[in-house]
Tab-separated table of C-alpha atoms (C1' of nucleotides) in Angstrom:
chain	number	residue	atom	x	y	z
A	849	UNK	CA	-34.023	-26.236	-16.776
A	850	UNK	CA	-32.795	-28.694	-14.200
A	851	UNK	CA	-32.961	-28.681	-10.455
A	852	UNK	CA	-32.070	-25.557	-8.501
A	853	UNK	CA	-29.215	-25.335	-6.047
A	854	UNK	CA	-30.633	-25.550	-2.547
A	855	UNK	CA	-27.862	-23.867	-0.574
A	856	UNK	CA	-26.436	-20.366	-0.567
A	857	UNK	CA	-22.938	-20.360	-2.049
A	858	UNK	CA	-21.832	-17.313	-0.093
A	859	UNK	CA	-23.039	-18.729	3.206
A	860	UNK	CA	-21.067	-21.877	2.521
A	861	UNK	CA	-18.023	-19.760	1.763
A	862	UNK	CA	-18.466	-17.927	5.056
A	863	UNK	CA	-18.620	-21.237	6.889
A	864	UNK	CA	-15.508	-22.412	5.044
A	865	UNK	CA	-13.723	-19.219	6.037
A	866	UNK	CA	-14.404	-19.927	9.693
A	867	UNK	CA	-13.151	-23.494	9.427
A	868	UNK	CA	-9.973	-22.587	7.537
A	869	UNK	CA	-9.422	-19.699	9.903
A	870	UNK	CA	-9.561	-21.922	12.928
A	871	UNK	CA	-7.743	-24.983	11.605
A	872	UNK	CA	-5.653	-23.804	8.682
A	873	UNK	CA	-5.668	-25.229	5.174
A	874	UNK	CA	-4.349	-28.652	6.034
A	875	UNK	CA	-6.029	-28.972	9.406
A	876	UNK	CA	-9.465	-28.434	7.889
A	877	UNK	CA	-10.962	-31.694	6.636
A	878	UNK	CA	-14.005	-32.180	4.478
A	879	UNK	CA	-15.760	-33.597	7.519
A	880	UNK	CA	-15.219	-30.232	9.241
A	881	UNK	CA	-16.247	-28.270	6.158
A	882	UNK	CA	-19.449	-30.192	5.478
A	883	UNK	CA	-20.468	-30.048	9.112
A	884	UNK	CA	-19.943	-26.294	9.325
A	885	UNK	CA	-21.628	-25.615	6.005
A	886	UNK	CA	-24.514	-28.043	6.432
A	887	UNK	CA	-23.862	-29.279	2.919
A	888	UNK	CA	-22.730	-32.687	1.732
A	889	UNK	CA	-19.377	-33.364	0.162
A	890	UNK	CA	-20.321	-33.682	-3.520
A	891	UNK	CA	-22.125	-30.347	-3.355
A	892	UNK	CA	-18.894	-28.649	-2.330
A	893	UNK	CA	-17.023	-30.313	-5.162
A	894	UNK	CA	-19.585	-29.399	-7.813
A	895	UNK	CA	-19.856	-25.832	-6.603
A	896	UNK	CA	-16.207	-24.987	-5.941
A	897	UNK	CA	-13.997	-27.728	-7.339
A	898	UNK	CA	-11.454	-29.373	-5.107
A	899	UNK	CA	-10.163	-28.298	-1.708
A	900	UNK	CA	-7.539	-25.949	-3.037
A	901	UNK	CA	-10.061	-24.112	-5.231
A	902	UNK	CA	-12.449	-23.860	-2.303
A	903	UNK	CA	-9.715	-22.375	-0.137
A	904	UNK	CA	-8.770	-19.832	-2.788
A	905	UNK	CA	-12.367	-18.675	-3.181
A	906	UNK	CA	-12.784	-18.514	0.575
A	907	UNK	CA	-9.585	-16.487	0.742
A	908	UNK	CA	-10.848	-13.948	-1.788
A	909	UNK	CA	-14.035	-13.511	0.179
A	910	UNK	CA	-12.003	-13.305	3.399
A	911	UNK	CA	-10.020	-10.399	2.008
A	912	UNK	CA	-13.174	-8.646	0.895
A	913	UNK	CA	-15.156	-9.142	4.071
A	914	UNK	CA	-12.552	-9.099	6.824
A	915	UNK	CA	-9.417	-7.401	5.541
A	916	UNK	CA	-11.181	-4.422	4.005
A	917	UNK	CA	-9.376	-2.158	6.448
A	918	UNK	CA	-6.228	-2.444	4.330
A	919	UNK	CA	-7.450	-0.523	1.262
A	920	UNK	CA	-9.216	1.847	3.625
A	921	UNK	CA	-5.985	2.466	5.500
A	922	UNK	CA	-4.008	3.127	2.332
A	923	UNK	CA	-6.243	6.084	1.513
A	924	UNK	CA	-5.663	7.910	4.772
A	925	UNK	CA	-3.838	11.218	4.406
A	926	UNK	CA	-0.602	10.540	6.293
A	927	UNK	CA	1.751	7.575	6.451
A	928	UNK	CA	1.488	7.459	10.195
A	929	UNK	CA	-2.281	7.250	10.041
A	930	UNK	CA	-1.954	4.473	7.476
A	931	UNK	CA	0.268	2.507	9.839
A	932	UNK	CA	-1.908	3.199	12.880
A	933	UNK	CA	-5.061	2.141	11.071
A	934	UNK	CA	-3.439	-1.041	9.808
A	935	UNK	CA	-2.270	-1.960	13.293
A	936	UNK	CA	-5.655	-1.271	14.836
A	937	UNK	CA	-7.427	-3.173	12.075
A	938	UNK	CA	-5.190	-6.178	12.572
A	939	UNK	CA	-5.813	-6.144	16.313
A	940	UNK	CA	-9.560	-6.046	15.763
A	941	UNK	CA	-9.460	-8.809	13.199
A	942	UNK	CA	-7.257	-11.173	15.156
A	943	UNK	CA	-8.989	-10.831	18.518
A	944	UNK	CA	-12.632	-10.145	17.693
A	945	UNK	CA	-13.713	-13.764	17.306
A	946	UNK	CA	-12.640	-15.946	20.225
A	947	UNK	CA	-13.122	-19.215	18.358
A	948	UNK	CA	-10.884	-18.302	15.444
A	949	UNK	CA	-8.113	-15.959	16.442
A	950	UNK	CA	-5.156	-14.908	14.377
A	951	UNK	CA	-5.243	-14.361	10.635
A	952	UNK	CA	-6.467	-16.797	8.012
A	953	UNK	CA	-3.764	-15.688	5.612
A	954	UNK	CA	-0.954	-16.337	8.069
A	955	UNK	CA	-2.152	-19.795	9.033
A	956	UNK	CA	-1.394	-21.242	5.632
A	957	UNK	CA	2.047	-19.705	5.139
A	958	UNK	CA	3.679	-21.811	7.818
A	959	UNK	CA	2.153	-25.253	8.057
A	960	UNK	CA	3.849	-27.216	5.509
A	961	UNK	CA	3.188	-30.615	3.956
A	962	UNK	CA	3.986	-30.917	0.273
A	963	UNK	CA	0.434	-30.815	-1.001
A	964	UNK	CA	-0.053	-27.380	0.570
A	965	UNK	CA	2.786	-25.902	-1.451
A	966	UNK	CA	0.651	-24.131	-4.097
A	967	UNK	CA	-1.561	-22.627	-1.410
A	968	UNK	CA	1.496	-21.461	0.489
A	969	UNK	CA	2.917	-19.853	-2.631
A	970	UNK	CA	-0.361	-18.064	-3.284
A	971	UNK	CA	-0.398	-16.682	0.244
A	972	UNK	CA	3.222	-15.589	-0.030
A	973	UNK	CA	2.415	-13.725	-3.230
A	974	UNK	CA	-0.618	-12.053	-1.673
A	975	UNK	CA	1.515	-10.991	1.252
A	976	UNK	CA	4.207	-9.630	-1.066
A	977	UNK	CA	1.616	-7.663	-3.016
A	978	UNK	CA	0.266	-6.086	0.154
A	979	UNK	CA	3.752	-5.090	1.167
A	980	UNK	CA	4.405	-3.613	-2.267
A	981	UNK	CA	1.271	-1.485	-1.979
A	982	UNK	CA	2.403	-0.341	1.419
A	983	UNK	CA	5.833	0.556	0.116
A	984	UNK	CA	4.362	2.560	-2.740
A	985	UNK	CA	2.118	4.373	-0.327
A	986	UNK	CA	5.124	5.323	1.794
A	987	UNK	CA	7.052	6.419	-1.275
A	988	UNK	CA	4.166	8.712	-2.103
A	989	UNK	CA	4.217	9.989	1.469
A	990	UNK	CA	7.885	10.735	1.109
A	991	UNK	CA	7.293	12.601	-2.136
A	992	UNK	CA	4.543	14.585	-0.483
A	993	UNK	CA	6.804	15.556	2.365
A	994	UNK	CA	4.743	13.495	4.773
A	995	UNK	CA	7.776	11.374	5.594
A	996	UNK	CA	11.281	12.783	6.052
A	997	UNK	CA	13.847	12.454	3.313
A	998	UNK	CA	15.814	10.001	5.419
A	999	UNK	CA	12.906	7.566	5.656
A	1000	UNK	CA	13.162	4.277	3.759
A	1001	UNK	CA	9.754	3.184	2.472
A	1002	UNK	CA	10.821	-0.413	1.865
A	1003	UNK	CA	12.131	-0.800	5.396
A	1004	UNK	CA	9.057	0.802	6.901
A	1005	UNK	CA	6.792	-1.482	4.897
A	1006	UNK	CA	8.761	-4.589	5.843
A	1007	UNK	CA	8.861	-3.554	9.490
A	1008	UNK	CA	5.148	-2.881	9.605
A	1009	UNK	CA	4.390	-6.221	7.976
A	1010	UNK	CA	6.651	-7.949	10.497
A	1011	UNK	CA	4.807	-6.387	13.422
A	1012	UNK	CA	1.444	-7.228	11.869
A	1013	UNK	CA	2.435	-10.840	11.334
A	1014	UNK	CA	3.966	-11.109	14.761
A	1015	UNK	CA	0.779	-9.809	16.350
A	1016	UNK	CA	-1.224	-12.356	14.373
A	1017	UNK	CA	0.968	-15.123	15.776
A	1018	UNK	CA	0.611	-13.741	19.268
A	1019	UNK	CA	-3.149	-13.475	18.897
A	1020	UNK	CA	-3.210	-17.143	17.959
A	1021	UNK	CA	-1.177	-17.812	21.093
A	1022	UNK	CA	-3.852	-16.139	23.181
A	1023	UNK	CA	-2.575	-12.600	23.667
A	1024	UNK	CA	-5.084	-10.122	25.018
A	1025	UNK	CA	-6.294	-7.182	23.048
A	1026	UNK	CA	-4.716	-4.766	25.527
A	1027	UNK	CA	-1.307	-6.356	25.137
A	1028	UNK	CA	-1.513	-6.171	21.365
A	1029	UNK	CA	-2.480	-2.524	21.538
A	1030	UNK	CA	0.555	-1.835	23.682
A	1031	UNK	CA	2.678	-3.628	21.111
A	1032	UNK	CA	1.174	-1.540	18.330
A	1033	UNK	CA	1.790	1.632	20.269
A	1034	UNK	CA	5.391	0.648	20.849
A	1035	UNK	CA	5.779	-0.081	17.129
A	1036	UNK	CA	4.278	3.285	16.226
A	1037	UNK	CA	6.632	5.073	18.558
A	1038	UNK	CA	9.420	4.286	16.071
A	1039	UNK	CA	7.672	6.143	13.306
A	1040	UNK	CA	9.808	8.753	11.638
A	1041	UNK	CA	8.235	12.183	11.883
A	1042	UNK	CA	8.841	15.099	9.635
A	1043	UNK	CA	10.018	18.285	11.266
A	1044	UNK	CA	6.880	20.104	10.165
A	1045	UNK	CA	4.362	17.897	11.902
A	1046	UNK	CA	4.349	16.981	15.551
A	1047	UNK	CA	4.228	13.334	16.570
A	1048	UNK	CA	0.793	12.233	17.669
A	1049	UNK	CA	2.137	9.959	20.368
A	1050	UNK	CA	5.627	11.205	20.980
A	1051	UNK	CA	6.617	8.700	23.645
A	1052	UNK	CA	5.420	5.157	24.255
A	1053	UNK	CA	5.594	5.579	27.994
A	1054	UNK	CA	3.134	8.211	29.239
B	1395	UNK	CA	22.743	-58.376	27.477
B	1396	UNK	CA	20.809	-58.239	24.261
B	1397	UNK	CA	21.527	-56.656	20.947
B	1398	UNK	CA	23.008	-53.170	20.770
B	1399	UNK	CA	21.254	-50.224	19.180
B	1400	UNK	CA	22.797	-49.619	15.792
B	1401	UNK	CA	21.896	-45.964	15.250
B	1402	UNK	CA	22.866	-42.799	17.044
B	1403	UNK	CA	19.901	-41.383	18.938
B	1404	UNK	CA	21.158	-37.824	18.740
B	1405	UNK	CA	21.755	-38.003	15.005
B	1406	UNK	CA	18.223	-39.254	14.548
B	1407	UNK	CA	16.982	-36.352	16.655
B	1408	UNK	CA	18.933	-33.931	14.497
B	1409	UNK	CA	17.332	-35.385	11.390
B	1410	UNK	CA	13.917	-35.148	13.021
B	1411	UNK	CA	14.587	-31.501	13.862
B	1412	UNK	CA	15.259	-30.742	10.203
B	1413	UNK	CA	12.085	-32.486	9.065
B	1414	UNK	CA	9.865	-30.832	11.671
B	1415	UNK	CA	11.535	-27.518	10.946
B	1416	UNK	CA	10.740	-27.731	7.272
B	1417	UNK	CA	7.293	-29.275	7.401
B	1418	UNK	CA	5.904	-28.547	10.837
B	1419	UNK	CA	4.528	-31.057	13.300
B	1420	UNK	CA	1.565	-32.162	11.245
B	1421	UNK	CA	3.210	-31.871	7.858
B	1422	UNK	CA	6.005	-34.230	8.868
B	1423	UNK	CA	5.037	-37.875	8.287
B	1424	UNK	CA	6.803	-40.994	9.449
B	1425	UNK	CA	7.766	-41.595	5.837
B	1426	UNK	CA	9.632	-38.265	5.902
B	1427	UNK	CA	11.149	-38.965	9.304
B	1428	UNK	CA	12.390	-42.461	8.531
B	1429	UNK	CA	13.833	-41.343	5.209
B	1430	UNK	CA	15.702	-38.442	6.783
B	1431	UNK	CA	16.935	-40.497	9.721
B	1432	UNK	CA	17.820	-43.610	7.785
B	1433	UNK	CA	16.054	-45.648	10.440
B	1434	UNK	CA	12.942	-47.793	10.144
B	1435	UNK	CA	9.654	-46.906	11.777
B	1436	UNK	CA	9.621	-49.345	14.732
B	1437	UNK	CA	13.066	-48.141	15.775
B	1438	UNK	CA	11.707	-44.612	16.161
B	1439	UNK	CA	8.809	-45.880	18.234
B	1440	UNK	CA	10.959	-48.012	20.523
B	1441	UNK	CA	13.505	-45.258	21.028
B	1442	UNK	CA	11.243	-42.211	21.422
B	1443	UNK	CA	7.645	-43.358	21.790
B	1444	UNK	CA	5.010	-41.901	19.524
B	1445	UNK	CA	5.150	-38.891	17.234
B	1446	UNK	CA	4.305	-36.346	19.895
B	1447	UNK	CA	7.046	-37.623	22.213
B	1448	UNK	CA	9.517	-37.569	19.339
B	1449	UNK	CA	8.597	-33.974	18.558
B	1450	UNK	CA	8.979	-32.907	22.182
B	1451	UNK	CA	12.429	-34.461	22.431
B	1452	UNK	CA	13.426	-32.905	19.122
B	1453	UNK	CA	12.159	-29.569	20.417
B	1454	UNK	CA	14.286	-29.768	23.551
B	1455	UNK	CA	17.351	-30.493	21.470
B	1456	UNK	CA	16.382	-27.712	19.085
B	1457	UNK	CA	16.360	-25.218	21.917
B	1458	UNK	CA	19.711	-26.439	23.156
B	1459	UNK	CA	21.460	-26.515	19.809
B	1460	UNK	CA	19.872	-23.707	17.835
B	1461	UNK	CA	18.241	-21.255	20.242
B	1462	UNK	CA	21.166	-21.013	22.617
B	1463	UNK	CA	21.476	-17.337	21.744
B	1464	UNK	CA	18.509	-16.580	24.001
B	1465	UNK	CA	20.135	-17.401	27.366
B	1466	UNK	CA	23.318	-15.816	26.039
B	1467	UNK	CA	21.437	-12.641	25.175
B	1468	UNK	CA	19.789	-12.419	28.596
B	1469	UNK	CA	23.181	-12.154	30.254
B	1470	UNK	CA	24.330	-9.138	28.284
B	1471	UNK	CA	24.832	-5.990	30.372
B	1472	UNK	CA	22.176	-3.666	28.928
B	1473	UNK	CA	18.570	-4.168	27.863
B	1474	UNK	CA	19.301	-2.754	24.451
B	1475	UNK	CA	22.110	-5.209	23.895
B	1476	UNK	CA	19.790	-8.011	24.974
B	1477	UNK	CA	17.227	-6.942	22.387
B	1478	UNK	CA	19.817	-6.445	19.653
B	1479	UNK	CA	21.385	-9.829	20.277
B	1480	UNK	CA	18.004	-11.552	20.236
B	1481	UNK	CA	17.082	-9.920	16.949
B	1482	UNK	CA	20.402	-10.798	15.353
B	1483	UNK	CA	20.216	-14.355	16.661
B	1484	UNK	CA	16.736	-14.802	15.247
B	1485	UNK	CA	17.843	-13.481	11.870
B	1486	UNK	CA	20.741	-15.907	11.794
B	1487	UNK	CA	18.611	-18.834	12.842
B	1488	UNK	CA	15.767	-18.215	10.422
B	1489	UNK	CA	17.869	-17.516	7.343
B	1490	UNK	CA	20.996	-19.634	7.774
B	1491	UNK	CA	19.621	-22.876	6.339
B	1492	UNK	CA	17.931	-22.383	2.972
B	1493	UNK	CA	16.032	-25.663	3.105
B	1494	UNK	CA	14.389	-25.021	6.447
B	1495	UNK	CA	13.773	-21.336	7.054
B	1496	UNK	CA	11.775	-19.792	9.829
B	1497	UNK	CA	11.582	-21.158	13.360
B	1498	UNK	CA	10.671	-24.675	14.384
B	1499	UNK	CA	8.836	-23.378	17.434
B	1500	UNK	CA	6.637	-21.034	15.443
B	1501	UNK	CA	5.631	-23.626	12.878
B	1502	UNK	CA	3.629	-25.644	15.347
B	1503	UNK	CA	1.788	-22.791	17.027
B	1504	UNK	CA	-0.342	-22.028	14.004
B	1505	UNK	CA	-1.123	-25.162	12.055
B	1506	UNK	CA	-4.085	-26.527	13.653
B	1507	UNK	CA	-5.839	-29.862	13.424
B	1508	UNK	CA	-7.236	-31.242	16.647
B	1509	UNK	CA	-4.595	-33.869	17.253
B	1510	UNK	CA	-1.887	-31.205	17.305
B	1511	UNK	CA	-3.528	-29.408	20.212
B	1512	UNK	CA	-1.209	-30.692	22.986
B	1513	UNK	CA	1.840	-29.811	20.924
B	1514	UNK	CA	0.430	-26.369	20.247
B	1515	UNK	CA	-0.202	-25.813	23.948
B	1516	UNK	CA	3.342	-26.866	24.777
B	1517	UNK	CA	4.755	-24.408	22.269
B	1518	UNK	CA	2.521	-21.629	23.572
B	1519	UNK	CA	3.776	-22.274	27.096
B	1520	UNK	CA	7.398	-22.288	25.968
B	1521	UNK	CA	6.821	-19.000	24.169
B	1522	UNK	CA	5.171	-17.510	27.261
B	1523	UNK	CA	8.059	-18.618	29.435
B	1524	UNK	CA	10.575	-16.976	27.119
B	1525	UNK	CA	8.594	-13.768	27.227
B	1526	UNK	CA	8.431	-13.895	31.010
B	1527	UNK	CA	12.208	-14.248	31.200
B	1528	UNK	CA	12.541	-11.289	28.885
B	1529	UNK	CA	10.172	-9.209	30.985
B	1530	UNK	CA	12.079	-10.047	34.159
B	1531	UNK	CA	15.320	-9.112	32.450
B	1532	UNK	CA	13.850	-5.730	31.504
B	1533	UNK	CA	12.521	-5.202	35.011
B	1534	UNK	CA	16.018	-5.794	36.289
B	1535	UNK	CA	17.320	-3.317	33.707
B	1536	UNK	CA	14.823	-0.768	34.965
B	1537	UNK	CA	15.892	-1.341	38.552
B	1538	UNK	CA	19.510	-0.959	37.538
B	1539	UNK	CA	18.782	2.335	35.834
B	1540	UNK	CA	19.524	0.806	32.452
B	1541	UNK	CA	16.001	1.589	31.285
B	1542	UNK	CA	14.169	4.832	32.085
B	1543	UNK	CA	11.494	4.931	34.784
B	1544	UNK	CA	8.831	5.405	32.143
B	1545	UNK	CA	9.714	2.153	30.364
B	1546	UNK	CA	7.226	-0.710	30.607
B	1547	UNK	CA	9.026	-4.060	30.702
B	1548	UNK	CA	5.936	-6.093	29.822
B	1549	UNK	CA	5.248	-3.994	26.753
B	1550	UNK	CA	8.844	-4.096	25.625
B	1551	UNK	CA	8.938	-7.876	26.014
B	1552	UNK	CA	5.676	-8.333	24.120
B	1553	UNK	CA	6.804	-5.972	21.383
B	1554	UNK	CA	10.128	-7.707	20.978
B	1555	UNK	CA	8.478	-11.100	20.814
B	1556	UNK	CA	6.071	-9.797	18.178
B	1557	UNK	CA	8.913	-8.556	16.005
B	1558	UNK	CA	10.805	-11.824	16.469
B	1559	UNK	CA	7.769	-13.871	15.504
B	1560	UNK	CA	6.967	-11.606	12.598
B	1561	UNK	CA	10.489	-11.956	11.275
B	1562	UNK	CA	10.204	-15.741	11.575
B	1563	UNK	CA	7.060	-15.645	9.451
B	1564	UNK	CA	8.728	-13.389	6.918
B	1565	UNK	CA	11.773	-15.638	6.776
B	1566	UNK	CA	9.461	-18.539	5.957
B	1567	UNK	CA	7.992	-16.371	3.211
B	1568	UNK	CA	11.425	-15.947	1.703
B	1569	UNK	CA	12.628	-12.599	3.017
B	1570	UNK	CA	16.285	-11.847	2.548
B	1571	UNK	CA	18.680	-11.471	5.406
B	1572	UNK	CA	19.293	-7.829	4.556
B	1573	UNK	CA	15.602	-7.008	4.723
B	1574	UNK	CA	15.260	-8.685	8.092
B	1575	UNK	CA	18.240	-6.750	9.415
B	1576	UNK	CA	16.625	-3.517	8.306
B	1577	UNK	CA	13.459	-4.579	10.112
B	1578	UNK	CA	15.433	-5.320	13.261
B	1579	UNK	CA	17.155	-1.973	13.056
B	1580	UNK	CA	13.837	-0.211	12.696
B	1581	UNK	CA	12.491	-2.113	15.714
B	1582	UNK	CA	15.514	-1.136	17.762
B	1583	UNK	CA	15.154	2.504	16.808
B	1584	UNK	CA	12.236	2.799	19.226
B	1585	UNK	CA	14.208	1.530	22.143
B	1586	UNK	CA	13.761	3.726	25.197
B	1587	UNK	CA	17.079	5.176	26.232
B	1588	UNK	CA	17.979	6.490	29.588
B	1589	UNK	CA	19.255	10.027	29.739
B	1590	UNK	CA	22.625	8.808	30.931
B	1591	UNK	CA	23.461	6.572	28.006
B	1592	UNK	CA	23.480	7.527	24.375
B	1593	UNK	CA	21.550	5.514	21.837
B	1594	UNK	CA	23.754	3.170	19.847
B	1595	UNK	CA	21.824	3.680	16.653
B	1596	UNK	CA	19.904	6.879	17.200
B	1597	UNK	CA	18.150	7.010	13.850
B	1598	UNK	CA	17.090	4.171	11.526
B	1599	UNK	CA	17.768	6.257	8.433
B	1600	UNK	CA	21.457	7.122	8.037
C	826	DG	C1'	28.089	-72.888	21.811
C	827	DG	C1'	23.020	-72.871	23.367
C	828	DG	C1'	19.453	-70.082	25.760
C	829	DC	C1'	17.891	-65.571	26.556
C	830	DT	C1'	17.178	-60.820	25.583
C	831	DT	C1'	17.162	-56.837	22.861
C	832	DT	C1'	17.020	-54.725	18.332
C	833	DA	C1'	16.049	-54.755	13.148
C	834	DA	C1'	13.087	-55.188	9.202
C	835	DT	C1'	8.904	-56.538	6.772
C	836	DA	C1'	4.368	-56.066	6.512
C	837	DA	C1'	0.030	-55.421	8.192
C	838	DC	C1'	-3.568	-52.873	11.059
C	839	DG	C1'	-7.669	-49.693	11.546
C	840	DG	C1'	-8.686	-45.011	10.587
C	841	DT	C1'	-8.994	-40.822	8.038
C	842	DC	C1'	-7.841	-38.240	4.126
C	843	DA	C1'	-9.523	-36.013	-0.502
C	844	DT	C1'	-12.103	-37.396	-4.278
C	845	DT	C1'	-15.820	-39.534	-6.949
C	846	DA	C1'	-19.150	-43.228	-8.908
C	847	DT	C1'	-23.969	-44.242	-8.332
C	848	DG	C1'	-28.566	-43.657	-8.218
C	849	DA	C1'	-32.660	-41.096	-6.257
C	850	DA	C1'	-35.123	-36.610	-6.094
C	851	DA	C1'	-36.514	-32.324	-8.026
C	852	DA	C1'	-37.355	-28.721	-11.350
C	853	DA	C1'	-37.980	-27.066	-16.287
C	854	DG	C1'	-39.375	-27.843	-21.407
C	855	DG	C1'	-42.301	-29.959	-24.770
D	1473	DC	C1'	-47.455	-36.300	-18.301
D	1474	DC	C1'	-43.023	-37.541	-19.733
D	1475	DT	C1'	-38.338	-36.594	-20.866
D	1476	DT	C1'	-34.272	-34.124	-19.877
D	1477	DT	C1'	-31.163	-31.889	-16.934
D	1478	DT	C1'	-29.290	-30.590	-12.759
D	1479	DT	C1'	-28.628	-31.319	-7.837
D	1480	DC	C1'	-28.889	-34.154	-3.942
D	1481	DA	C1'	-27.384	-37.981	-0.647
D	1482	DT	C1'	-25.275	-42.477	0.272
D	1483	DA	C1'	-21.439	-44.861	0.057
D	1484	DA	C1'	-17.341	-46.474	-1.974
D	1485	DT	C1'	-12.472	-45.664	-3.750
D	1486	DG	C1'	-7.386	-45.797	-3.380
D	1487	DA	C1'	-3.861	-43.546	-0.872
D	1488	DC	C1'	-1.678	-42.222	3.156
D	1489	DC	C1'	-1.746	-41.488	8.129
D	1490	DG	C1'	0.247	-43.119	12.885
D	1491	DT	C1'	0.875	-47.332	15.187
D	1492	DT	C1'	2.027	-52.173	15.998
D	1493	DA	C1'	2.303	-57.685	15.382
D	1494	DT	C1'	5.453	-60.674	13.694
D	1495	DT	C1'	9.559	-62.681	12.425
D	1496	DA	C1'	14.533	-62.661	11.627
D	1497	DA	C1'	19.102	-61.242	13.264
D	1498	DA	C1'	22.542	-60.004	16.627
D	1499	DG	C1'	24.904	-59.726	21.015
D	1500	DC	C1'	25.711	-61.185	26.126
D	1501	DC	C1'	25.756	-64.775	30.106
D	1502	DC	C1'	26.324	-69.393	31.626
DNA sequence: GGGCTTTAATAACGGTCATTATGAAAAAGG
DNA sequence: CCTTTTTCATAATGACCGTTATTAAAGCCC
């Protein structure tokens, strides 16, 4: 009973992702969102709630569609492969689309009026959860003998997250893909290697 | 002739720095600025021009007063000391003041409505200039034999900037000083060392 | 001390923001 | 076909944005 919805909810979410990605949570206005989605304002409100709810749903879909390399990376056999795959995935994600570079998740953490506070907190928590998963993965690697006994999983996770975030900022500032790959290679050159396995890329300078 | 200005321009700039630092360029409103400065709106306009001009002047003072560790670092004798001093300076800057963490310069690069575009471009240029200075410093180090022949100054500069930016993001997300110092230590552990000089901190895990 | 100039403070300006009331259009049930 | 229910589109709401007239106060020169 009743009229049917005439637009595709997931397509609208994809359009919202692009807008938030390019302009951030605060920078994206409803005028931008409706124009990109081809849907009028009240339709967005009835389908998703207010702006914050729309952003959260877009963020969930963003993680599923664009940041799927993270769970994939965590299942790789060695800690070094996990790190390498994460770095490469981040480079792809932040440079693939010229009109919205960087990372949607990072955009919201920084920009900072008061009304964005709950969104910022949500992004901080998501980031902390990702780092926790990474740390646990490195602890497992240590237990498996994949990382040396002297390795500190928490430091490695924090360091890797710092490089990933820094590359996202640099991508937003217009860094080329080649430069970011050099950065990732330099970061990987610090990776602690167990005595049993040889380093894949022993020196950053060939 | 005429009435004297009753407020201190530099104190107002310092207050503006704190507001922009905490809320970013877009997130800071004139209501925030006037409240922090204790000065009414028209006084800000007559003394500094519009919001963008005020931000630019605050940014110059920010560099002078808070980021003075960068020129100091560039004059240190070895490339590794330069990098270590930059990392330590960034940690201090981004964690010293609990009410405005992170880096004022990074805040503006990301948040992204259209009217912030000139400010964003200015910050991107400033960031690029800093990286160029760093690269030139590392080229000099290479020429002086302080870095090995295989070292790539551009990569080292880009990598260091990525770690610095990543730490700024993490500081905004609430990272502790100790964690950031561990990250910096991990980043330094990759530093290419010439055969002649020993590494200061040869392994990140003690 | 009066005339002139500069600053200070109040209040208003147009514009845009997120959000929503209002009523027309469309689909399903009886 | 008519009623009911849901969605659609137009347009309005109050609040806040950056910016600026406007008016009152304060200091210097003659």
